[in-house]
Amino acid sequence: MRHIQALEALNTRIEACTRCQLHEWRTNVVVGEGNPRADLVLVGEGPGQNEDETGRPFVGRAGKLLNACLKEAGTSRKRVYILNAVKCRPPSNRKPEPKELAACRPYLTKQISIIAPSVIVTLGATATSALLHLGWPISSLRGSAIEWKGKLVVPTWHPAYVLRTPHEREKLVEDLRYAVQLLAR
Ligand code: SF4
């Protein structure tokens, strides 16, 4: 119970944040959502238009695809917690700048430390490098489990990329399935 209150208190603080310039363009701060006791946390890049409008992560077409892939991988959206590397929408859906990622990173790491999952899936190169500070392409990292602060991080494709390149869908499912299997170890 205590940790749910700690997460809520942190998320309330994030909602008032003006630490980087992205706060100027946002409609809503997308702090994240899901099971606060999740063993599996997913980290995306940042809110898009639908997410900015609703204040919820992954609610557009990419979100629907992610939900379907989670199901195929043997889990569900209700069982995981979904976060983003930046909580406010970059204008025109541009990539978050390094200084914006750096400003928001302490929130991401604190949220992860409170939720305390054993496995984290990073969706796309931006989320992966925001968390791990690795500049390697996602194609060389995906499918592996990287140790980070006593947890295992499984990098994979961002669902928005899979929407543009549908033949990569099975690899996203495969990586999510691998992450689910790691939970059982
Ligand atoms: Fe604050 Fe993060 Fe939003 Fe920047 S993106 S204003 S650091 S919550």
mmCIF file with all atom_site columns, C-alpha atoms and ligand atoms in Angstrom:
data_model
loop_
_atom_site.group_PDB
_atom_site.id
_atom_site.type_symbol
_atom_site.label_atom_id
_atom_site.label_alt_id
_atom_site.label_comp_id
_atom_site.label_asym_id
_atom_site.label_entity_id
_atom_site.label_seq_id
_atom_site.pdbx_PDB_ins_code
_atom_site.Cartn_x
_atom_site.Cartn_y
_atom_site.Cartn_z
_atom_site.occupancy
_atom_site.B_iso_or_equiv
_atom_site.pdbx_formal_charge
_atom_site.auth_seq_id
_atom_site.auth_comp_id
_atom_site.auth_asym_id
_atom_site.auth_atom_id
_atom_site.pdbx_PDB_model_num
ATOM   1   C  CA  . MET A 1 1   ? 0.000  0.000   0.000   1.00 0.00 ? 1   MET A CA  1
ATOM   2   C  CA  . ARG A 1 2   ? 2.839  2.300   0.927   1.00 0.00 ? 2   ARG A CA  1
ATOM   3   C  CA  . HIS A 1 3   ? 4.481  1.942   -2.416  1.00 0.00 ? 3   HIS A CA  1
ATOM   4   C  CA  . ILE A 1 4   ? 1.222  2.729   -4.259  1.00 0.00 ? 4   ILE A CA  1
ATOM   5   C  CA  . GLN A 1 5   ? 1.029  5.971   -2.277  1.00 0.00 ? 5   GLN A CA  1
ATOM   6   C  CA  . ALA A 1 6   ? 4.689  6.704   -3.093  1.00 0.00 ? 6   ALA A CA  1
ATOM   7   C  CA  . LEU A 1 7   ? 4.002  6.167   -6.795  1.00 0.00 ? 7   LEU A CA  1
ATOM   8   C  CA  . GLU A 1 8   ? 0.897  8.361   -6.695  1.00 0.00 ? 8   GLU A CA  1
ATOM   9   C  CA  . ALA A 1 9   ? 2.815  11.106  -4.876  1.00 0.00 ? 9   ALA A CA  1
ATOM   10  C  CA  . LEU A 1 10  ? 5.619  10.957  -7.434  1.00 0.00 ? 10  LEU A CA  1
ATOM   11  C  CA  . ASN A 1 11  ? 3.168  10.994  -10.356 1.00 0.00 ? 11  ASN A CA  1
ATOM   12  C  CA  . THR A 1 12  ? 1.417  14.043  -8.855  1.00 0.00 ? 12  THR A CA  1
ATOM   13  C  CA  . ARG A 1 13  ? 4.780  15.803  -8.709  1.00 0.00 ? 13  ARG A CA  1
ATOM   14  C  CA  . ILE A 1 14  ? 5.510  14.888  -12.338 1.00 0.00 ? 14  ILE A CA  1
ATOM   15  C  CA  . GLU A 1 15  ? 2.133  16.325  -13.401 1.00 0.00 ? 15  GLU A CA  1
ATOM   16  C  CA  . ALA A 1 16  ? 3.277  19.747  -12.161 1.00 0.00 ? 16  ALA A CA  1
ATOM   17  C  CA  . CYS A 1 17  ? 6.764  19.543  -13.695 1.00 0.00 ? 17  CYS A CA  1
ATOM   18  C  CA  . THR A 1 18  ? 8.246  22.368  -15.729 1.00 0.00 ? 18  THR A CA  1
ATOM   19  C  CA  . ARG A 1 19  ? 11.808 21.058  -15.667 1.00 0.00 ? 19  ARG A CA  1
ATOM   20  C  CA  . CYS A 1 20  ? 12.251 21.133  -19.448 1.00 0.00 ? 20  CYS A CA  1
ATOM   21  C  CA  . GLN A 1 21  ? 10.808 23.070  -22.372 1.00 0.00 ? 21  GLN A CA  1
ATOM   22  C  CA  . LEU A 1 22  ? 8.360  20.316  -23.319 1.00 0.00 ? 22  LEU A CA  1
ATOM   23  C  CA  . HIS A 1 23  ? 5.984  21.547  -20.628 1.00 0.00 ? 23  HIS A CA  1
ATOM   24  C  CA  . GLU A 1 24  ? 5.211  24.566  -22.839 1.00 0.00 ? 24  GLU A CA  1
ATOM   25  C  CA  . TRP A 1 25  ? 3.468  22.488  -25.532 1.00 0.00 ? 25  TRP A CA  1
ATOM   26  C  CA  . ARG A 1 26  ? 1.698  19.787  -23.539 1.00 0.00 ? 26  ARG A CA  1
ATOM   27  C  CA  . THR A 1 27  ? -2.039 19.392  -23.003 1.00 0.00 ? 27  THR A CA  1
ATOM   28  C  CA  . ASN A 1 28  ? -1.580 16.652  -20.417 1.00 0.00 ? 28  ASN A CA  1
ATOM   29  C  CA  . VAL A 1 29  ? 1.392  15.108  -18.686 1.00 0.00 ? 29  VAL A CA  1
ATOM   30  C  CA  . VAL A 1 30  ? 1.441  11.384  -19.430 1.00 0.00 ? 30  VAL A CA  1
ATOM   31  C  CA  . VAL A 1 31  ? 2.890  9.943   -16.236 1.00 0.00 ? 31  VAL A CA  1
ATOM   32  C  CA  . GLY A 1 32  ? 2.185  6.305   -17.118 1.00 0.00 ? 32  GLY A CA  1
ATOM   33  C  CA  . GLU A 1 33  ? -0.383 3.727   -16.064 1.00 0.00 ? 33  GLU A CA  1
ATOM   34  C  CA  . GLY A 1 34  ? -0.843 0.115   -15.149 1.00 0.00 ? 34  GLY A CA  1
ATOM   35  C  CA  . ASN A 1 35  ? -0.434 -2.330  -12.315 1.00 0.00 ? 35  ASN A CA  1
ATOM   36  C  CA  . PRO A 1 36  ? 1.700  -0.635  -9.627  1.00 0.00 ? 36  PRO A CA  1
ATOM   37  C  CA  . ARG A 1 37  ? 2.910  -4.069  -8.530  1.00 0.00 ? 37  ARG A CA  1
ATOM   38  C  CA  . ALA A 1 38  ? 3.804  -5.184  -12.056 1.00 0.00 ? 38  ALA A CA  1
ATOM   39  C  CA  . ASP A 1 39  ? 6.740  -7.531  -12.527 1.00 0.00 ? 39  ASP A CA  1
ATOM   40  C  CA  . LEU A 1 40  ? 7.051  -6.264  -16.071 1.00 0.00 ? 40  LEU A CA  1
ATOM   41  C  CA  . VAL A 1 41  ? 7.421  -2.579  -16.990 1.00 0.00 ? 41  VAL A CA  1
ATOM   42  C  CA  . LEU A 1 42  ? 7.342  -1.256  -20.558 1.00 0.00 ? 42  LEU A CA  1
ATOM   43  C  CA  . VAL A 1 43  ? 9.103  1.992   -21.444 1.00 0.00 ? 43  VAL A CA  1
ATOM   44  C  CA  . GLY A 1 44  ? 8.188  3.950   -24.564 1.00 0.00 ? 44  GLY A CA  1
ATOM   45  C  CA  . GLU A 1 45  ? 9.664  7.127   -26.039 1.00 0.00 ? 45  GLU A CA  1
ATOM   46  C  CA  . GLY A 1 46  ? 7.104  9.817   -25.242 1.00 0.00 ? 46  GLY A CA  1
ATOM   47  C  CA  . PRO A 1 47  ? 3.490  10.830  -25.755 1.00 0.00 ? 47  PRO A CA  1
ATOM   48  C  CA  . GLY A 1 48  ? 2.067  11.374  -29.237 1.00 0.00 ? 48  GLY A CA  1
ATOM   49  C  CA  . GLN A 1 49  ? -1.026 13.390  -30.097 1.00 0.00 ? 49  GLN A CA  1
ATOM   50  C  CA  . ASN A 1 50  ? -3.589 10.870  -28.766 1.00 0.00 ? 50  ASN A CA  1
ATOM   51  C  CA  . GLU A 1 51  ? -1.623 10.400  -25.570 1.00 0.00 ? 51  GLU A CA  1
ATOM   52  C  CA  . ASP A 1 52  ? -1.233 14.154  -25.053 1.00 0.00 ? 52  ASP A CA  1
ATOM   53  C  CA  . GLU A 1 53  ? -4.985 14.609  -25.516 1.00 0.00 ? 53  GLU A CA  1
ATOM   54  C  CA  . THR A 1 54  ? -6.001 11.804  -23.165 1.00 0.00 ? 54  THR A CA  1
ATOM   55  C  CA  . GLY A 1 55  ? -3.144 11.839  -20.648 1.00 0.00 ? 55  GLY A CA  1
ATOM   56  C  CA  . ARG A 1 56  ? -2.680 8.082   -21.158 1.00 0.00 ? 56  ARG A CA  1
ATOM   57  C  CA  . PRO A 1 57  ? 0.243  6.175   -22.713 1.00 0.00 ? 57  PRO A CA  1
ATOM   58  C  CA  . PHE A 1 58  ? -0.128 4.134   -25.914 1.00 0.00 ? 58  PHE A CA  1
ATOM   59  C  CA  . VAL A 1 59  ? -3.775 4.811   -26.736 1.00 0.00 ? 59  VAL A CA  1
ATOM   60  C  CA  . GLY A 1 60  ? -3.521 5.346   -30.514 1.00 0.00 ? 60  GLY A CA  1
ATOM   61  C  CA  . ARG A 1 61  ? -2.900 2.806   -33.277 1.00 0.00 ? 61  ARG A CA  1
ATOM   62  C  CA  . ALA A 1 62  ? 0.501  1.927   -31.823 1.00 0.00 ? 62  ALA A CA  1
ATOM   63  C  CA  . GLY A 1 63  ? -1.196 1.297   -28.476 1.00 0.00 ? 63  GLY A CA  1
ATOM   64  C  CA  . LYS A 1 64  ? -3.729 -1.078  -30.041 1.00 0.00 ? 64  LYS A CA  1
ATOM   65  C  CA  . LEU A 1 65  ? -0.918 -2.954  -31.717 1.00 0.00 ? 65  LEU A CA  1
ATOM   66  C  CA  . LEU A 1 66  ? 0.994  -3.138  -28.434 1.00 0.00 ? 66  LEU A CA  1
ATOM   67  C  CA  . ASN A 1 67  ? -2.080 -4.482  -26.610 1.00 0.00 ? 67  ASN A CA  1
ATOM   68  C  CA  . ALA A 1 68  ? -2.535 -7.207  -29.234 1.00 0.00 ? 68  ALA A CA  1
ATOM   69  C  CA  . CYS A 1 69  ? 1.168  -8.146  -29.105 1.00 0.00 ? 69  CYS A CA  1
ATOM   70  C  CA  . LEU A 1 70  ? 1.107  -8.310  -25.289 1.00 0.00 ? 70  LEU A CA  1
ATOM   71  C  CA  . LYS A 1 71  ? -1.810 -10.735 -25.506 1.00 0.00 ? 71  LYS A CA  1
ATOM   72  C  CA  . GLU A 1 72  ? -0.008 -12.920 -28.035 1.00 0.00 ? 72  GLU A CA  1
ATOM   73  C  CA  . ALA A 1 73  ? 3.044  -12.896 -25.763 1.00 0.00 ? 73  ALA A CA  1
ATOM   74  C  CA  . GLY A 1 74  ? 0.984  -14.325 -22.895 1.00 0.00 ? 74  GLY A CA  1
ATOM   75  C  CA  . THR A 1 75  ? 0.318  -11.242 -20.808 1.00 0.00 ? 75  THR A CA  1
ATOM   76  C  CA  . SER A 1 76  ? -1.990 -8.244  -20.905 1.00 0.00 ? 76  SER A CA  1
ATOM   77  C  CA  . ARG A 1 77  ? -1.997 -4.511  -20.523 1.00 0.00 ? 77  ARG A CA  1
ATOM   78  C  CA  . LYS A 1 78  ? -3.652 -4.856  -17.089 1.00 0.00 ? 78  LYS A CA  1
ATOM   79  C  CA  . ARG A 1 79  ? -0.730 -6.873  -15.759 1.00 0.00 ? 79  ARG A CA  1
ATOM   80  C  CA  . VAL A 1 80  ? 2.086  -4.512  -16.795 1.00 0.00 ? 80  VAL A CA  1
ATOM   81  C  CA  . TYR A 1 81  ? 2.975  -0.886  -16.086 1.00 0.00 ? 81  TYR A CA  1
ATOM   82  C  CA  . ILE A 1 82  ? 3.647  1.411   -19.038 1.00 0.00 ? 82  ILE A CA  1
ATOM   83  C  CA  . LEU A 1 83  ? 5.983  4.412   -18.770 1.00 0.00 ? 83  LEU A CA  1
ATOM   84  C  CA  . ASN A 1 84  ? 7.614  6.824   -21.193 1.00 0.00 ? 84  ASN A CA  1
ATOM   85  C  CA  . ALA A 1 85  ? 11.123 8.280   -21.328 1.00 0.00 ? 85  ALA A CA  1
ATOM   86  C  CA  . VAL A 1 86  ? 9.600  11.773  -21.475 1.00 0.00 ? 86  VAL A CA  1
ATOM   87  C  CA  . LYS A 1 87  ? 6.200  12.522  -20.008 1.00 0.00 ? 87  LYS A CA  1
ATOM   88  C  CA  . CYS A 1 88  ? 5.276  15.511  -22.190 1.00 0.00 ? 88  CYS A CA  1
ATOM   89  C  CA  . ARG A 1 89  ? 4.678  15.461  -25.940 1.00 0.00 ? 89  ARG A CA  1
ATOM   90  C  CA  . PRO A 1 90  ? 7.470  16.843  -28.124 1.00 0.00 ? 90  PRO A CA  1
ATOM   91  C  CA  . PRO A 1 91  ? 5.983  19.261  -30.708 1.00 0.00 ? 91  PRO A CA  1
ATOM   92  C  CA  . SER A 1 92  ? 5.147  17.775  -34.133 1.00 0.00 ? 92  SER A CA  1
ATOM   93  C  CA  . ASN A 1 93  ? 6.047  14.347  -32.724 1.00 0.00 ? 93  ASN A CA  1
ATOM   94  C  CA  . ARG A 1 94  ? 9.766  15.054  -33.044 1.00 0.00 ? 94  ARG A CA  1
ATOM   95  C  CA  . LYS A 1 95  ? 12.203 12.916  -31.071 1.00 0.00 ? 95  LYS A CA  1
ATOM   96  C  CA  . PRO A 1 96  ? 12.904 14.161  -27.541 1.00 0.00 ? 96  PRO A CA  1
ATOM   97  C  CA  . GLU A 1 97  ? 16.186 16.068  -27.350 1.00 0.00 ? 97  GLU A CA  1
ATOM   98  C  CA  . PRO A 1 98  ? 19.031 14.741  -25.149 1.00 0.00 ? 98  PRO A CA  1
ATOM   99  C  CA  . LYS A 1 99  ? 18.540 17.552  -22.613 1.00 0.00 ? 99  LYS A CA  1
ATOM   100 C  CA  . GLU A 1 100 ? 14.797 16.742  -22.379 1.00 0.00 ? 100 GLU A CA  1
ATOM   101 C  CA  . LEU A 1 101 ? 15.550 13.036  -21.871 1.00 0.00 ? 101 LEU A CA  1
ATOM   102 C  CA  . ALA A 1 102 ? 18.120 13.926  -19.227 1.00 0.00 ? 102 ALA A CA  1
ATOM   103 C  CA  . ALA A 1 103 ? 15.664 16.217  -17.411 1.00 0.00 ? 103 ALA A CA  1
ATOM   104 C  CA  . CYS A 1 104 ? 12.980 13.525  -17.314 1.00 0.00 ? 104 CYS A CA  1
ATOM   105 C  CA  . ARG A 1 105 ? 15.205 10.509  -16.604 1.00 0.00 ? 105 ARG A CA  1
ATOM   106 C  CA  . PRO A 1 106 ? 15.169 10.869  -12.788 1.00 0.00 ? 106 PRO A CA  1
ATOM   107 C  CA  . TYR A 1 107 ? 11.363 10.482  -12.892 1.00 0.00 ? 107 TYR A CA  1
ATOM   108 C  CA  . LEU A 1 108 ? 11.647 7.345   -15.008 1.00 0.00 ? 108 LEU A CA  1
ATOM   109 C  CA  . THR A 1 109 ? 14.263 5.740   -12.762 1.00 0.00 ? 109 THR A CA  1
ATOM   110 C  CA  . LYS A 1 110 ? 12.334 6.681   -9.601  1.00 0.00 ? 110 LYS A CA  1
ATOM   111 C  CA  . GLN A 1 111 ? 9.090  5.250   -11.001 1.00 0.00 ? 111 GLN A CA  1
ATOM   112 C  CA  . ILE A 1 112 ? 10.918 2.025   -11.859 1.00 0.00 ? 112 ILE A CA  1
ATOM   113 C  CA  . SER A 1 113 ? 12.503 1.891   -8.434  1.00 0.00 ? 113 SER A CA  1
ATOM   114 C  CA  . ILE A 1 114 ? 9.085  2.225   -6.730  1.00 0.00 ? 114 ILE A CA  1
ATOM   115 C  CA  . ILE A 1 115 ? 7.292  -0.293  -8.981  1.00 0.00 ? 115 ILE A CA  1
ATOM   116 C  CA  . ALA A 1 116 ? 10.316 -2.627  -8.639  1.00 0.00 ? 116 ALA A CA  1
ATOM   117 C  CA  . PRO A 1 117 ? 9.749  -4.912  -11.654 1.00 0.00 ? 117 PRO A CA  1
ATOM   118 C  CA  . SER A 1 118 ? 12.174 -7.729  -12.388 1.00 0.00 ? 118 SER A CA  1
ATOM   119 C  CA  . VAL A 1 119 ? 12.013 -7.215  -16.166 1.00 0.00 ? 119 VAL A CA  1
ATOM   120 C  CA  . ILE A 1 120 ? 11.787 -4.029  -18.251 1.00 0.00 ? 120 ILE A CA  1
ATOM   121 C  CA  . VAL A 1 121 ? 11.043 -3.905  -21.985 1.00 0.00 ? 121 VAL A CA  1
ATOM   122 C  CA  . THR A 1 122 ? 12.309 -0.778  -23.745 1.00 0.00 ? 122 THR A CA  1
ATOM   123 C  CA  . LEU A 1 123 ? 10.322 0.036   -26.874 1.00 0.00 ? 123 LEU A CA  1
ATOM   124 C  CA  . GLY A 1 124 ? 12.603 1.551   -29.506 1.00 0.00 ? 124 GLY A CA  1
ATOM   125 C  CA  . ALA A 1 125 ? 16.049 3.131   -29.585 1.00 0.00 ? 125 ALA A CA  1
ATOM   126 C  CA  . THR A 1 126 ? 15.151 6.343   -27.721 1.00 0.00 ? 126 THR A CA  1
ATOM   127 C  CA  . ALA A 1 127 ? 13.720 4.541   -24.689 1.00 0.00 ? 127 ALA A CA  1
ATOM   128 C  CA  . THR A 1 128 ? 16.605 2.071   -24.690 1.00 0.00 ? 128 THR A CA  1
ATOM   129 C  CA  . SER A 1 129 ? 19.310 4.716   -24.758 1.00 0.00 ? 129 SER A CA  1
ATOM   130 C  CA  . ALA A 1 130 ? 17.399 6.919   -22.281 1.00 0.00 ? 130 ALA A CA  1
ATOM   131 C  CA  . LEU A 1 131 ? 17.474 4.097   -19.754 1.00 0.00 ? 131 LEU A CA  1
ATOM   132 C  CA  . LEU A 1 132 ? 20.734 2.294   -20.504 1.00 0.00 ? 132 LEU A CA  1
ATOM   133 C  CA  . HIS A 1 133 ? 22.798 5.069   -22.094 1.00 0.00 ? 133 HIS A CA  1
ATOM   134 C  CA  . LEU A 1 134 ? 23.675 2.687   -24.916 1.00 0.00 ? 134 LEU A CA  1
ATOM   135 C  CA  . GLY A 1 135 ? 23.951 4.166   -28.393 1.00 0.00 ? 135 GLY A CA  1
ATOM   136 C  CA  . TRP A 1 136 ? 23.822 0.836   -30.240 1.00 0.00 ? 136 TRP A CA  1
ATOM   137 C  CA  . PRO A 1 137 ? 21.144 0.228   -32.843 1.00 0.00 ? 137 PRO A CA  1
ATOM   138 C  CA  . ILE A 1 138 ? 18.080 -1.585  -31.618 1.00 0.00 ? 138 ILE A CA  1
ATOM   139 C  CA  . SER A 1 139 ? 18.577 -4.244  -34.304 1.00 0.00 ? 139 SER A CA  1
ATOM   140 C  CA  . SER A 1 140 ? 21.751 -5.386  -32.520 1.00 0.00 ? 140 SER A CA  1
ATOM   141 C  CA  . LEU A 1 141 ? 20.236 -5.208  -29.017 1.00 0.00 ? 141 LEU A CA  1
ATOM   142 C  CA  . ARG A 1 142 ? 16.798 -6.699  -29.493 1.00 0.00 ? 142 ARG A CA  1
ATOM   143 C  CA  . GLY A 1 143 ? 16.205 -10.207 -28.304 1.00 0.00 ? 143 GLY A CA  1
ATOM   144 C  CA  . SER A 1 144 ? 18.822 -9.908  -25.561 1.00 0.00 ? 144 SER A CA  1
ATOM   145 C  CA  . ALA A 1 145 ? 18.477 -9.328  -21.810 1.00 0.00 ? 145 ALA A CA  1
ATOM   146 C  CA  . ILE A 1 146 ? 20.779 -6.662  -20.396 1.00 0.00 ? 146 ILE A CA  1
ATOM   147 C  CA  . GLU A 1 147 ? 21.398 -6.369  -16.649 1.00 0.00 ? 147 GLU A CA  1
ATOM   148 C  CA  . TRP A 1 148 ? 20.595 -2.961  -15.189 1.00 0.00 ? 148 TRP A CA  1
ATOM   149 C  CA  . LYS A 1 149 ? 20.370 -2.261  -11.467 1.00 0.00 ? 149 LYS A CA  1
ATOM   150 C  CA  . GLY A 1 150 ? 19.491 -5.863  -10.652 1.00 0.00 ? 150 GLY A CA  1
ATOM   151 C  CA  . LYS A 1 151 ? 16.794 -6.035  -13.329 1.00 0.00 ? 151 LYS A CA  1
ATOM   152 C  CA  . LEU A 1 152 ? 16.784 -7.431  -16.851 1.00 0.00 ? 152 LEU A CA  1
ATOM   153 C  CA  . VAL A 1 153 ? 16.143 -5.035  -19.728 1.00 0.00 ? 153 VAL A CA  1
ATOM   154 C  CA  . VAL A 1 154 ? 14.864 -6.434  -23.026 1.00 0.00 ? 154 VAL A CA  1
ATOM   155 C  CA  . PRO A 1 155 ? 15.090 -3.887  -25.853 1.00 0.00 ? 155 PRO A CA  1
ATOM   156 C  CA  . THR A 1 156 ? 12.714 -4.276  -28.790 1.00 0.00 ? 156 THR A CA  1
ATOM   157 C  CA  . TRP A 1 157 ? 11.044 -2.368  -31.605 1.00 0.00 ? 157 TRP A CA  1
ATOM   158 C  CA  . HIS A 1 158 ? 8.712  0.528   -30.912 1.00 0.00 ? 158 HIS A CA  1
ATOM   159 C  CA  . PRO A 1 159 ? 5.125  -0.394  -31.939 1.00 0.00 ? 159 PRO A CA  1
ATOM   160 C  CA  . ALA A 1 160 ? 4.964  2.741   -34.139 1.00 0.00 ? 160 ALA A CA  1
ATOM   161 C  CA  . TYR A 1 161 ? 7.914  1.365   -36.123 1.00 0.00 ? 161 TYR A CA  1
ATOM   162 C  CA  . VAL A 1 162 ? 6.124  -1.981  -36.449 1.00 0.00 ? 162 VAL A CA  1
ATOM   163 C  CA  . LEU A 1 163 ? 3.054  -0.170  -37.825 1.00 0.00 ? 163 LEU A CA  1
ATOM   164 C  CA  . ARG A 1 164 ? 5.288  1.152   -40.607 1.00 0.00 ? 164 ARG A CA  1
ATOM   165 C  CA  . THR A 1 165 ? 7.101  -2.175  -41.106 1.00 0.00 ? 165 THR A CA  1
ATOM   166 C  CA  . PRO A 1 166 ? 4.506  -4.884  -40.384 1.00 0.00 ? 166 PRO A CA  1
ATOM   167 C  CA  . HIS A 1 167 ? 6.899  -7.734  -41.220 1.00 0.00 ? 167 HIS A CA  1
ATOM   168 C  CA  . GLU A 1 168 ? 8.723  -6.902  -37.927 1.00 0.00 ? 168 GLU A CA  1
ATOM   169 C  CA  . ARG A 1 169 ? 5.588  -7.573  -35.862 1.00 0.00 ? 169 ARG A CA  1
ATOM   170 C  CA  . GLU A 1 170 ? 6.557  -11.152 -35.047 1.00 0.00 ? 170 GLU A CA  1
ATOM   171 C  CA  . LYS A 1 171 ? 9.902  -9.959  -33.634 1.00 0.00 ? 171 LYS A CA  1
ATOM   172 C  CA  . LEU A 1 172 ? 8.094  -7.571  -31.276 1.00 0.00 ? 172 LEU A CA  1
ATOM   173 C  CA  . VAL A 1 173 ? 5.858  -10.439 -30.094 1.00 0.00 ? 173 VAL A CA  1
ATOM   174 C  CA  . GLU A 1 174 ? 8.911  -12.707 -29.795 1.00 0.00 ? 174 GLU A CA  1
ATOM   175 C  CA  . ASP A 1 175 ? 10.752 -10.168 -27.598 1.00 0.00 ? 175 ASP A CA  1
ATOM   176 C  CA  . LEU A 1 176 ? 7.685  -9.584  -25.400 1.00 0.00 ? 176 LEU A CA  1
ATOM   177 C  CA  . ARG A 1 177 ? 7.280  -13.340 -25.047 1.00 0.00 ? 177 ARG A CA  1
ATOM   178 C  CA  . TYR A 1 178 ? 10.938 -13.623 -24.056 1.00 0.00 ? 178 TYR A CA  1
ATOM   179 C  CA  . ALA A 1 179 ? 10.411 -10.919 -21.400 1.00 0.00 ? 179 ALA A CA  1
ATOM   180 C  CA  . VAL A 1 180 ? 7.390  -12.812 -20.033 1.00 0.00 ? 180 VAL A CA  1
ATOM   181 C  CA  . GLN A 1 181 ? 9.433  -16.021 -19.905 1.00 0.00 ? 181 GLN A CA  1
ATOM   182 C  CA  . LEU A 1 182 ? 12.194 -14.232 -17.964 1.00 0.00 ? 182 LEU A CA  1
ATOM   183 C  CA  . LEU A 1 183 ? 9.637  -13.424 -15.255 1.00 0.00 ? 183 LEU A CA  1
ATOM   184 C  CA  . ALA A 1 184 ? 9.246  -17.110 -14.524 1.00 0.00 ? 184 ALA A CA  1
ATOM   185 C  CA  . ARG A 1 185 ? 12.977 -17.622 -13.830 1.00 0.00 ? 185 ARG A CA  1
HETATM 186 FE FE1 . SF4 B 2 .   ? 9.106  17.630  -16.760 1.00 0.00 ? 1   SF4 B FE1 1
HETATM 187 FE FE2 . SF4 B 2 .   ? 9.589  15.399  -18.092 1.00 0.00 ? 1   SF4 B FE2 1
HETATM 188 FE FE3 . SF4 B 2 .   ? 7.606  17.029  -18.869 1.00 0.00 ? 1   SF4 B FE3 1
HETATM 189 FE FE4 . SF4 B 2 .   ? 10.152 17.756  -19.217 1.00 0.00 ? 1   SF4 B FE4 1
HETATM 190 S  S1  . SF4 B 2 .   ? 9.126  16.012  -20.206 1.00 0.00 ? 1   SF4 B S1  1
HETATM 191 S  S2  . SF4 B 2 .   ? 8.489  19.025  -18.383 1.00 0.00 ? 1   SF4 B S2  1
HETATM 192 S  S3  . SF4 B 2 .   ? 11.141 16.868  -17.388 1.00 0.00 ? 1   SF4 B S3  1
HETATM 193 S  S4  . SF4 B 2 .   ? 7.720  15.871  -16.939 1.00 0.00 ? 1   SF4 B S4  1
#
